[in-house]
Amino acid sequence: MHSPLTHFSEEEQAFCDMVSDFAKNEIEPLKMVMDESQEMDPGLIKKFFELDIMGIEVPEQYGGIGSTFFNAVLVIEQLAKVDPSVGTLVDVQNTLVNNCILRWGNEAQKSKYLPQLCKSKIGAYALSESDSGSDAFGLKCRAVPTADGFTLNGAKLWITNAQQADVFLVFATVN
């Protein structure tokens, strides 16, 4: 039988405490400046990687810490209590970008991108389009096969983490 969600394991409590302290000490002093400038502090992003919160569920073999989805949720919650924008950046990295590559990437893609996403690079999630919003079945963006891979034809809107991103997951239809 599992413990209720209000009772944390030692590991879960340690995640909460570590990230809560980090958020209060490192994010709180910067949040108004970041809000006013509409930019995430690059030094803060570097600290996310140093704190190992950008690859929470990613297995250690790919550079992550091999923890649980629940610990990712706890981390995001602690960050969002201080600054929801920071919580969103870390959330998208962990639960959308990394998770997508873990679930549907081939071994070459996992080996190439996950270590980067855990240690130094931000991932963006490009799903939404003007006509279909976030309806993945209504995408107009096309991936056309070429000799070297694919050519993308189309446009995206509201690309989450785009301003900070180095790696982009772009959703397109092939048929």
PDB file of C-alpha atoms in Angstrom:
ATOM      1  CA  MET A   1       0.000   0.000   0.000  1.00  0.00           C
ATOM      2  CA  HIS A   2       1.233   3.500  -0.861  1.00  0.00           C
ATOM      3  CA  SER A   3       1.518   6.361   1.612  1.00  0.00           C
ATOM      4  CA  PRO A   4      -0.897   9.265   1.190  1.00  0.00           C
ATOM      5  CA  LEU A   5       0.434  12.132  -0.941  1.00  0.00           C
ATOM      6  CA  THR A   6       0.602  14.313   2.163  1.00  0.00           C
ATOM      7  CA  HIS A   7       3.301  12.071   3.654  1.00  0.00           C
ATOM      8  CA  PHE A   8       6.595  12.399   1.826  1.00  0.00           C
ATOM      9  CA  SER A   9       9.424   9.895   1.790  1.00  0.00           C
ATOM     10  CA  GLU A  10      12.824  11.129   2.950  1.00  0.00           C
ATOM     11  CA  GLU A  11      13.891  11.601  -0.667  1.00  0.00           C
ATOM     12  CA  GLU A  12      10.728  13.547  -1.528  1.00  0.00           C
ATOM     13  CA  GLN A  13      11.063  15.758   1.534  1.00  0.00           C
ATOM     14  CA  ALA A  14      14.713  16.401   0.683  1.00  0.00           C
ATOM     15  CA  PHE A  15      13.696  17.502  -2.859  1.00  0.00           C
ATOM     16  CA  CYS A  16      11.064  19.846  -1.414  1.00  0.00           C
ATOM     17  CA  ASP A  17      13.402  21.364   1.132  1.00  0.00           C
ATOM     18  CA  MET A  18      16.309  21.783  -1.290  1.00  0.00           C
ATOM     19  CA  VAL A  19      14.225  23.431  -3.993  1.00  0.00           C
ATOM     20  CA  SER A  20      12.226  25.540  -1.543  1.00  0.00           C
ATOM     21  CA  ASP A  21      15.450  26.955  -0.076  1.00  0.00           C
ATOM     22  CA  PHE A  22      16.860  27.519  -3.558  1.00  0.00           C
ATOM     23  CA  ALA A  23      13.686  29.301  -4.694  1.00  0.00           C
ATOM     24  CA  LYS A  24      13.634  31.604  -1.669  1.00  0.00           C
ATOM     25  CA  ASN A  25      17.348  32.400  -1.784  1.00  0.00           C
ATOM     26  CA  GLU A  26      18.066  32.479  -5.533  1.00  0.00           C
ATOM     27  CA  ILE A  27      14.802  33.136  -7.392  1.00  0.00           C
ATOM     28  CA  GLU A  28      12.950  35.453  -5.008  1.00  0.00           C
ATOM     29  CA  PRO A  29      15.547  38.268  -5.292  1.00  0.00           C
ATOM     30  CA  LEU A  30      15.416  38.116  -9.117  1.00  0.00           C
ATOM     31  CA  LYS A  31      11.732  37.633  -9.824  1.00  0.00           C
ATOM     32  CA  MET A  32      10.709  41.300 -10.118  1.00  0.00           C
ATOM     33  CA  VAL A  33      13.620  42.125 -12.433  1.00  0.00           C
ATOM     34  CA  MET A  34      12.837  39.083 -14.583  1.00  0.00           C
ATOM     35  CA  ASP A  35       9.149  39.993 -14.640  1.00  0.00           C
ATOM     36  CA  GLU A  36       9.833  43.596 -15.650  1.00  0.00           C
ATOM     37  CA  SER A  37      12.403  42.654 -18.298  1.00  0.00           C
ATOM     38  CA  GLN A  38      10.375  39.641 -19.472  1.00  0.00           C
ATOM     39  CA  GLU A  39      13.569  37.600 -19.500  1.00  0.00           C
ATOM     40  CA  MET A  40      14.809  34.665 -17.482  1.00  0.00           C
ATOM     41  CA  ASP A  41      18.121  35.349 -15.759  1.00  0.00           C
ATOM     42  CA  PRO A  42      20.804  33.276 -17.580  1.00  0.00           C
ATOM     43  CA  GLY A  43      22.756  32.769 -14.346  1.00  0.00           C
ATOM     44  CA  LEU A  44      19.652  31.317 -12.759  1.00  0.00           C
ATOM     45  CA  ILE A  45      19.204  28.876 -15.636  1.00  0.00           C
ATOM     46  CA  LYS A  46      22.796  27.722 -15.122  1.00  0.00           C
ATOM     47  CA  LYS A  47      21.959  27.072 -11.470  1.00  0.00           C
ATOM     48  CA  PHE A  48      18.981  24.883 -12.474  1.00  0.00           C
ATOM     49  CA  PHE A  49      21.424  22.589 -14.235  1.00  0.00           C
ATOM     50  CA  GLU A  50      23.871  22.649 -11.314  1.00  0.00           C
ATOM     51  CA  LEU A  51      20.992  21.728  -8.987  1.00  0.00           C
ATOM     52  CA  ASP A  52      20.111  18.767 -11.264  1.00  0.00           C
ATOM     53  CA  ILE A  53      16.482  19.794 -11.691  1.00  0.00           C
ATOM     54  CA  MET A  54      16.469  19.812 -15.499  1.00  0.00           C
ATOM     55  CA  GLY A  55      16.524  16.028 -15.927  1.00  0.00           C
ATOM     56  CA  ILE A  56      14.678  14.717 -12.898  1.00  0.00           C
ATOM     57  CA  GLU A  57      13.180  11.577 -14.468  1.00  0.00           C
ATOM     58  CA  VAL A  58      15.939  11.045 -17.017  1.00  0.00           C
ATOM     59  CA  PRO A  59      17.929   7.869 -16.240  1.00  0.00           C
ATOM     60  CA  GLU A  60      21.480   8.368 -14.981  1.00  0.00           C
ATOM     61  CA  GLN A  61      22.901   6.742 -18.134  1.00  0.00           C
ATOM     62  CA  TYR A  62      21.720   9.844 -20.045  1.00  0.00           C
ATOM     63  CA  GLY A  63      22.895  12.372 -17.453  1.00  0.00           C
ATOM     64  CA  GLY A  64      19.722  12.716 -15.396  1.00  0.00           C
ATOM     65  CA  ILE A  65      19.145  11.803 -11.782  1.00  0.00           C
ATOM     66  CA  GLY A  66      16.742   8.925 -12.485  1.00  0.00           C
ATOM     67  CA  SER A  67      14.124  10.085 -10.014  1.00  0.00           C
ATOM     68  CA  THR A  68      10.327  10.000 -10.211  1.00  0.00           C
ATOM     69  CA  PHE A  69       7.560  11.992 -11.841  1.00  0.00           C
ATOM     70  CA  PHE A  70       6.278  12.787  -8.351  1.00  0.00           C
ATOM     71  CA  ASN A  71       9.627  14.372  -7.445  1.00  0.00           C
ATOM     72  CA  ALA A  72       9.415  16.425 -10.644  1.00  0.00           C
ATOM     73  CA  VAL A  73       5.975  17.634  -9.543  1.00  0.00           C
ATOM     74  CA  LEU A  74       7.315  18.513  -6.084  1.00  0.00           C
ATOM     75  CA  VAL A  75      10.198  20.502  -7.583  1.00  0.00           C
ATOM     76  CA  ILE A  76       7.923  22.392  -9.966  1.00  0.00           C
ATOM     77  CA  GLU A  77       5.499  23.177  -7.149  1.00  0.00           C
ATOM     78  CA  GLN A  78       8.254  24.634  -4.962  1.00  0.00           C
ATOM     79  CA  LEU A  79       9.560  26.782  -7.824  1.00  0.00           C
ATOM     80  CA  ALA A  80       6.093  27.965  -8.827  1.00  0.00           C
ATOM     81  CA  LYS A  81       5.332  29.081  -5.269  1.00  0.00           C
ATOM     82  CA  VAL A  82       8.016  31.740  -5.712  1.00  0.00           C
ATOM     83  CA  ASP A  83       7.838  32.377  -9.475  1.00  0.00           C
ATOM     84  CA  PRO A  84       5.348  30.603 -11.764  1.00  0.00           C
ATOM     85  CA  SER A  85       7.416  31.443 -14.866  1.00  0.00           C
ATOM     86  CA  VAL A  86      10.403  29.589 -13.458  1.00  0.00           C
ATOM     87  CA  GLY A  87       8.139  26.683 -12.538  1.00  0.00           C
ATOM     88  CA  THR A  88       6.851  26.579 -16.111  1.00  0.00           C
ATOM     89  CA  LEU A  89      10.332  26.564 -17.673  1.00  0.00           C
ATOM     90  CA  VAL A  90      11.445  23.653 -15.472  1.00  0.00           C
ATOM     91  CA  ASP A  91       8.097  21.883 -15.932  1.00  0.00           C
ATOM     92  CA  VAL A  92       8.243  22.020 -19.734  1.00  0.00           C
ATOM     93  CA  GLN A  93      11.839  20.771 -19.717  1.00  0.00           C
ATOM     94  CA  ASN A  94      11.033  17.803 -17.481  1.00  0.00           C
ATOM     95  CA  THR A  95       7.480  16.757 -18.258  1.00  0.00           C
ATOM     96  CA  LEU A  96       7.177  17.661 -21.948  1.00  0.00           C
ATOM     97  CA  VAL A  97      10.559  17.822 -23.686  1.00  0.00           C
ATOM     98  CA  ASN A  98      12.559  15.197 -21.788  1.00  0.00           C
ATOM     99  CA  ASN A  99       9.544  12.951 -21.376  1.00  0.00           C
ATOM    100  CA  CYS A 100       8.774  13.051 -25.104  1.00  0.00           C
ATOM    101  CA  ILE A 101      12.314  12.032 -26.005  1.00  0.00           C
ATOM    102  CA  LEU A 102      12.340   9.313 -23.341  1.00  0.00           C
ATOM    103  CA  ARG A 103       9.060   7.823 -24.551  1.00  0.00           C
ATOM    104  CA  TRP A 104       9.306   8.185 -28.311  1.00  0.00           C
ATOM    105  CA  GLY A 105      12.934   8.931 -29.164  1.00  0.00           C
ATOM    106  CA  ASN A 106      15.173   6.264 -30.599  1.00  0.00           C
ATOM    107  CA  GLU A 107      18.418   5.354 -28.855  1.00  0.00           C
ATOM    108  CA  ALA A 108      20.508   7.728 -30.983  1.00  0.00           C
ATOM    109  CA  GLN A 109      18.180  10.643 -30.141  1.00  0.00           C
ATOM    110  CA  LYS A 110      18.167   9.787 -26.432  1.00  0.00           C
ATOM    111  CA  SER A 111      21.962   9.512 -26.347  1.00  0.00           C
ATOM    112  CA  LYS A 112      22.425  12.777 -28.215  1.00  0.00           C
ATOM    113  CA  TYR A 113      19.800  15.056 -26.667  1.00  0.00           C
ATOM    114  CA  LEU A 114      19.091  13.899 -23.116  1.00  0.00           C
ATOM    115  CA  PRO A 115      22.622  14.497 -21.745  1.00  0.00           C
ATOM    116  CA  GLN A 116      22.522  18.018 -23.212  1.00  0.00           C
ATOM    117  CA  LEU A 117      19.040  18.689 -21.813  1.00  0.00           C
ATOM    118  CA  CYS A 118      20.078  17.477 -18.362  1.00  0.00           C
ATOM    119  CA  LYS A 119      23.314  19.433 -18.157  1.00  0.00           C
ATOM    120  CA  SER A 120      23.269  22.580 -20.280  1.00  0.00           C
ATOM    121  CA  LYS A 121      20.493  23.086 -22.845  1.00  0.00           C
ATOM    122  CA  ILE A 122      16.891  24.208 -22.604  1.00  0.00           C
ATOM    123  CA  GLY A 123      14.263  22.450 -24.694  1.00  0.00           C
ATOM    124  CA  ALA A 124      11.283  24.108 -26.377  1.00  0.00           C
ATOM    125  CA  TYR A 125       7.940  22.538 -27.155  1.00  0.00           C
ATOM    126  CA  ALA A 126       6.495  23.640 -30.509  1.00  0.00           C
ATOM    127  CA  LEU A 127       2.976  22.227 -30.841  1.00  0.00           C
ATOM    128  CA  SER A 128       0.513  25.126 -31.180  1.00  0.00           C
ATOM    129  CA  GLU A 129      -0.565  26.622 -34.504  1.00  0.00           C
ATOM    130  CA  SER A 130      -2.861  29.501 -35.423  1.00  0.00           C
ATOM    131  CA  ASP A 131      -5.616  27.329 -36.938  1.00  0.00           C
ATOM    132  CA  SER A 132      -5.480  24.318 -34.637  1.00  0.00           C
ATOM    133  CA  GLY A 133      -4.226  25.682 -31.332  1.00  0.00           C
ATOM    134  CA  SER A 134      -2.837  22.717 -29.407  1.00  0.00           C
ATOM    135  CA  ASP A 135      -4.883  20.107 -31.286  1.00  0.00           C
ATOM    136  CA  ALA A 136      -2.174  17.720 -32.435  1.00  0.00           C
ATOM    137  CA  PHE A 137      -4.586  16.067 -34.875  1.00  0.00           C
ATOM    138  CA  GLY A 138      -5.297  19.367 -36.633  1.00  0.00           C
ATOM    139  CA  LEU A 139      -1.706  20.354 -37.387  1.00  0.00           C
ATOM    140  CA  LYS A 140      -1.000  22.097 -40.669  1.00  0.00           C
ATOM    141  CA  CYS A 141       2.786  22.021 -40.260  1.00  0.00           C
ATOM    142  CA  ARG A 142       4.155  19.255 -42.471  1.00  0.00           C
ATOM    143  CA  ALA A 143       7.336  17.230 -42.285  1.00  0.00           C
ATOM    144  CA  VAL A 144       8.267  16.357 -45.866  1.00  0.00           C
ATOM    145  CA  PRO A 145      10.789  13.506 -46.249  1.00  0.00           C
ATOM    146  CA  THR A 146      14.069  14.402 -48.000  1.00  0.00           C
ATOM    147  CA  ALA A 147      17.272  12.502 -48.659  1.00  0.00           C
ATOM    148  CA  ASP A 148      18.807  14.004 -45.488  1.00  0.00           C
ATOM    149  CA  GLY A 149      15.770  13.728 -43.199  1.00  0.00           C
ATOM    150  CA  PHE A 150      12.799  16.079 -43.326  1.00  0.00           C
ATOM    151  CA  THR A 151      11.926  19.602 -44.392  1.00  0.00           C
ATOM    152  CA  LEU A 152       9.392  21.426 -42.226  1.00  0.00           C
ATOM    153  CA  ASN A 153       6.690  23.488 -43.939  1.00  0.00           C
ATOM    154  CA  GLY A 154       4.447  25.544 -41.694  1.00  0.00           C
ATOM    155  CA  ALA A 155       4.405  27.903 -38.746  1.00  0.00           C
ATOM    156  CA  LYS A 156       4.122  27.562 -34.977  1.00  0.00           C
ATOM    157  CA  LEU A 157       2.817  29.931 -32.313  1.00  0.00           C
ATOM    158  CA  TRP A 158       3.352  30.121 -28.560  1.00  0.00           C
ATOM    159  CA  ILE A 159       6.460  27.950 -28.522  1.00  0.00           C
ATOM    160  CA  THR A 160       7.032  27.230 -24.863  1.00  0.00           C
ATOM    161  CA  ASN A 161      10.600  28.009 -23.693  1.00  0.00           C
ATOM    162  CA  ALA A 162      11.524  29.339 -27.164  1.00  0.00           C
ATOM    163  CA  GLN A 163      13.363  32.403 -25.865  1.00  0.00           C
ATOM    164  CA  GLN A 164      15.806  30.286 -23.855  1.00  0.00           C
ATOM    165  CA  ALA A 165      15.857  27.118 -25.972  1.00  0.00           C
ATOM    166  CA  ASP A 166      18.692  25.380 -27.740  1.00  0.00           C
ATOM    167  CA  VAL A 167      16.704  22.248 -28.691  1.00  0.00           C
ATOM    168  CA  PHE A 168      13.234  22.415 -30.255  1.00  0.00           C
ATOM    169  CA  LEU A 169      10.673  19.625 -30.389  1.00  0.00           C
ATOM    170  CA  VAL A 170       8.552  20.574 -33.384  1.00  0.00           C
ATOM    171  CA  PHE A 171       5.317  18.695 -33.977  1.00  0.00           C
ATOM    172  CA  ALA A 172       4.375  18.146 -37.606  1.00  0.00           C
ATOM    173  CA  THR A 173       2.358  15.687 -39.622  1.00  0.00           C
ATOM    174  CA  VAL A 174       3.897  13.484 -42.262  1.00  0.00           C
ATOM    175  CA  ASN A 175       0.659  12.512 -44.029  1.00  0.00           C
TER     176      ASN A 175
END
